[in-house]
């Protein structure tokens, strides 16, 4: 299964939470809670997949919006956190522990100025 994930979440009309480790570390807990809830709701609405019974491997391919230097694990670690929690909530994954998620990869996919995103690929082991 492949899912295109956003790089930011609007938690109010004009305010967005950019999904990266620096923002996650510095954000107020109410903003984090709101952003995580909205992210999960938007993701769950777009997914129609039966529950994975077997262990899986997750690969996050990050497509940046510019050629700016990037530490791929910075945004992907938070995107992974938000996404795994949403997949458990949607009952697509039983659990987001090492019991079900055996491997996680972060890959740099290059620059896509028109559609920056993070593409998640889920494969059963």
Short mmCIF file of the C-alpha atoms (twelve columns), coordinates in Angstrom:
data_MODEL
# 
_entry.id   MODEL 
# 
loop_
_atom_site.group_PDB 
_atom_site.id 
_atom_site.type_symbol 
_atom_site.label_atom_id 
_atom_site.label_alt_id 
_atom_site.label_comp_id 
_atom_site.label_asym_id 
_atom_site.label_seq_id 
_atom_site.Cartn_x 
_atom_site.Cartn_y 
_atom_site.Cartn_z 
_atom_site.pdbx_PDB_model_num 
ATOM 1   C CA . UNK A 1   0.000   0.000  0.000  1 
ATOM 2   C CA . UNK A 2   1.222   3.508  -0.832 1 
ATOM 3   C CA . UNK A 3   -0.052  6.682  0.805  1 
ATOM 4   C CA . UNK A 4   0.988   10.282 0.117  1 
ATOM 5   C CA . UNK A 5   1.395   12.121 3.403  1 
ATOM 6   C CA . UNK A 6   1.419   15.888 3.960  1 
ATOM 7   C CA . UNK A 7   4.416   17.795 5.305  1 
ATOM 8   C CA . UNK A 8   2.272   20.176 7.364  1 
ATOM 9   C CA . UNK A 9   -1.080  20.310 9.140  1 
ATOM 10  C CA . UNK A 10  -3.358  23.318 9.592  1 
ATOM 11  C CA . UNK A 11  -4.503  23.200 13.206 1 
ATOM 12  C CA . UNK A 12  -6.508  26.421 12.884 1 
ATOM 13  C CA . UNK A 13  -7.687  28.592 10.010 1 
ATOM 14  C CA . UNK A 14  -4.360  30.345 9.386  1 
ATOM 15  C CA . UNK A 15  -1.874  28.422 11.515 1 
ATOM 16  C CA . UNK A 16  0.008   25.357 10.430 1 
ATOM 17  C CA . UNK A 17  2.212   22.857 12.179 1 
ATOM 18  C CA . UNK A 18  5.149   21.866 9.983  1 
ATOM 19  C CA . UNK A 19  5.945   18.225 10.648 1 
ATOM 20  C CA . UNK A 20  9.553   18.124 11.794 1 
ATOM 21  C CA . UNK A 21  11.434  17.304 14.955 1 
ATOM 22  C CA . UNK A 22  12.323  20.910 15.813 1 
ATOM 23  C CA . UNK A 23  8.698   22.037 15.746 1 
ATOM 24  C CA . UNK A 24  7.585   18.933 17.623 1 
ATOM 25  C CA . UNK A 25  10.119  19.555 20.367 1 
ATOM 26  C CA . UNK A 26  9.219   23.228 20.760 1 
ATOM 27  C CA . UNK A 27  5.439   23.176 20.259 1 
ATOM 28  C CA . UNK A 28  2.913   23.631 23.051 1 
ATOM 29  C CA . UNK A 29  1.149   20.398 23.996 1 
ATOM 30  C CA . UNK A 30  -2.239  21.784 22.882 1 
ATOM 31  C CA . UNK A 31  -0.920  22.549 19.421 1 
ATOM 32  C CA . UNK A 32  0.612   19.066 19.184 1 
ATOM 33  C CA . UNK A 33  -2.612  17.454 20.301 1 
ATOM 34  C CA . UNK A 34  -4.691  19.433 17.831 1 
ATOM 35  C CA . UNK A 35  -2.288  18.860 14.923 1 
ATOM 36  C CA . UNK A 36  -2.079  15.136 15.636 1 
ATOM 37  C CA . UNK A 37  -5.863  14.791 15.838 1 
ATOM 38  C CA . UNK A 38  -6.445  16.671 12.560 1 
ATOM 39  C CA . UNK A 39  -3.653  14.721 10.827 1 
ATOM 40  C CA . UNK A 40  -5.184  11.406 11.932 1 
ATOM 41  C CA . UNK A 41  -8.706  12.399 10.865 1 
ATOM 42  C CA . UNK A 42  -7.506  13.458 7.411  1 
ATOM 43  C CA . UNK A 43  -5.441  10.309 6.955  1 
ATOM 44  C CA . UNK A 44  -8.114  7.896  8.174  1 
ATOM 45  C CA . UNK A 45  -10.645 9.444  5.761  1 
ATOM 46  C CA . UNK A 46  -8.357  8.708  2.787  1 
ATOM 47  C CA . UNK A 47  -7.439  5.107  3.622  1 
ATOM 48  C CA . UNK A 48  -9.534  2.080  2.837  1 
ATOM 49  C CA . UNK A 49  -7.387  -0.947 3.481  1 
ATOM 50  C CA . UNK A 50  -8.004  -4.080 5.512  1 
ATOM 51  C CA . UNK A 51  -6.085  -4.623 8.707  1 
ATOM 52  C CA . UNK A 52  -2.520  -5.900 8.361  1 
ATOM 53  C CA . UNK A 53  -2.286  -9.156 10.287 1 
ATOM 54  C CA . UNK A 54  1.387   -9.863 9.574  1 
ATOM 55  C CA . UNK A 55  4.436   -7.749 10.510 1 
ATOM 56  C CA . UNK A 56  5.191   -4.877 8.130  1 
ATOM 57  C CA . UNK A 57  8.052   -2.758 6.827  1 
ATOM 58  C CA . UNK A 58  7.463   0.995  6.485  1 
ATOM 59  C CA . UNK A 59  9.376   3.093  3.955  1 
ATOM 60  C CA . UNK A 60  8.990   6.879  4.020  1 
ATOM 61  C CA . UNK A 61  10.208  8.570  0.827  1 
ATOM 62  C CA . UNK A 62  10.546  12.318 1.360  1 
ATOM 63  C CA . UNK A 63  10.065  14.671 -1.617 1 
ATOM 64  C CA . UNK A 64  11.288  18.139 -0.641 1 
ATOM 65  C CA . UNK A 65  9.876   21.394 -1.975 1 
ATOM 66  C CA . UNK A 66  13.322  22.927 -2.554 1 
ATOM 67  C CA . UNK A 67  17.002  22.012 -2.946 1 
ATOM 68  C CA . UNK A 68  17.701  23.275 0.550  1 
ATOM 69  C CA . UNK A 69  19.890  21.024 2.709  1 
ATOM 70  C CA . UNK A 70  17.793  18.500 4.601  1 
ATOM 71  C CA . UNK A 71  18.214  15.984 7.388  1 
ATOM 72  C CA . UNK A 72  15.620  13.445 6.195  1 
ATOM 73  C CA . UNK A 73  15.144  11.904 9.626  1 
ATOM 74  C CA . UNK A 74  14.087  15.295 11.055 1 
ATOM 75  C CA . UNK A 75  10.686  15.470 9.289  1 
ATOM 76  C CA . UNK A 76  10.282  11.735 8.700  1 
ATOM 77  C CA . UNK A 77  10.544  10.840 12.389 1 
ATOM 78  C CA . UNK A 78  7.543   13.051 13.235 1 
ATOM 79  C CA . UNK A 79  5.606   12.036 10.118 1 
ATOM 80  C CA . UNK A 80  6.215   8.431  11.191 1 
ATOM 81  C CA . UNK A 81  4.970   9.127  14.725 1 
ATOM 82  C CA . UNK A 82  1.792   10.862 13.542 1 
ATOM 83  C CA . UNK A 83  1.139   8.286  10.804 1 
ATOM 84  C CA . UNK A 84  1.622   5.174  12.931 1 
ATOM 85  C CA . UNK A 85  -0.721  6.527  15.578 1 
ATOM 86  C CA . UNK A 86  -3.309  7.271  12.858 1 
ATOM 87  C CA . UNK A 87  -2.949  3.779  11.336 1 
ATOM 88  C CA . UNK A 88  -3.531  2.197  14.731 1 
ATOM 89  C CA . UNK A 89  -6.548  4.452  15.279 1 
ATOM 90  C CA . UNK A 90  -7.907  3.415  11.856 1 
ATOM 91  C CA . UNK A 91  -7.326  -0.239 12.856 1 
ATOM 92  C CA . UNK A 92  -5.094  -0.832 9.849  1 
ATOM 93  C CA . UNK A 93  -2.240  -1.767 12.178 1 
ATOM 94  C CA . UNK A 94  -2.880  -3.683 15.372 1 
ATOM 95  C CA . UNK A 95  -0.050  -1.908 17.140 1 
ATOM 96  C CA . UNK A 96  2.796   0.449  16.303 1 
ATOM 97  C CA . UNK A 97  5.329   -1.457 18.361 1 
ATOM 98  C CA . UNK A 98  8.183   -3.638 17.129 1 
ATOM 99  C CA . UNK A 99  5.796   -6.594 17.302 1 
ATOM 100 C CA . UNK A 100 4.120   -5.430 14.076 1 
ATOM 101 C CA . UNK A 101 6.535   -2.882 12.593 1 
ATOM 102 C CA . UNK A 102 9.764   -4.754 11.947 1 
ATOM 103 C CA . UNK A 103 11.683  -2.140 9.943  1 
ATOM 104 C CA . UNK A 104 11.382  1.569  9.131  1 
ATOM 105 C CA . UNK A 105 13.299  3.318  6.349  1 
ATOM 106 C CA . UNK A 106 13.667  7.014  5.542  1 
ATOM 107 C CA . UNK A 107 14.585  7.743  1.915  1 
ATOM 108 C CA . UNK A 108 15.259  11.046 0.162  1 
ATOM 109 C CA . UNK A 109 13.199  11.090 -3.046 1 
ATOM 110 C CA . UNK A 110 14.503  14.361 -4.451 1 
ATOM 111 C CA . UNK A 111 12.809  17.702 -5.087 1 
ATOM 112 C CA . UNK A 112 9.192   18.108 -6.186 1 
ATOM 113 C CA . UNK A 113 8.305   21.812 -6.112 1 
ATOM 114 C CA . UNK A 114 4.757   21.165 -7.333 1 
ATOM 115 C CA . UNK A 115 3.811   18.422 -4.865 1 
ATOM 116 C CA . UNK A 116 6.157   18.153 -1.864 1 
ATOM 117 C CA . UNK A 117 5.152   15.163 0.236  1 
ATOM 118 C CA . UNK A 118 6.238   12.074 2.055  1 
ATOM 119 C CA . UNK A 119 5.155   8.817  0.452  1 
ATOM 120 C CA . UNK A 120 4.619   5.896  2.783  1 
ATOM 121 C CA . UNK A 121 4.965   2.389  1.416  1 
ATOM 122 C CA . UNK A 122 3.748   -0.462 3.621  1 
ATOM 123 C CA . UNK A 123 4.843   -4.014 2.819  1 
ATOM 124 C CA . UNK A 124 4.063   -7.183 4.702  1 
ATOM 125 C CA . UNK A 125 7.087   -9.202 5.765  1 
# 
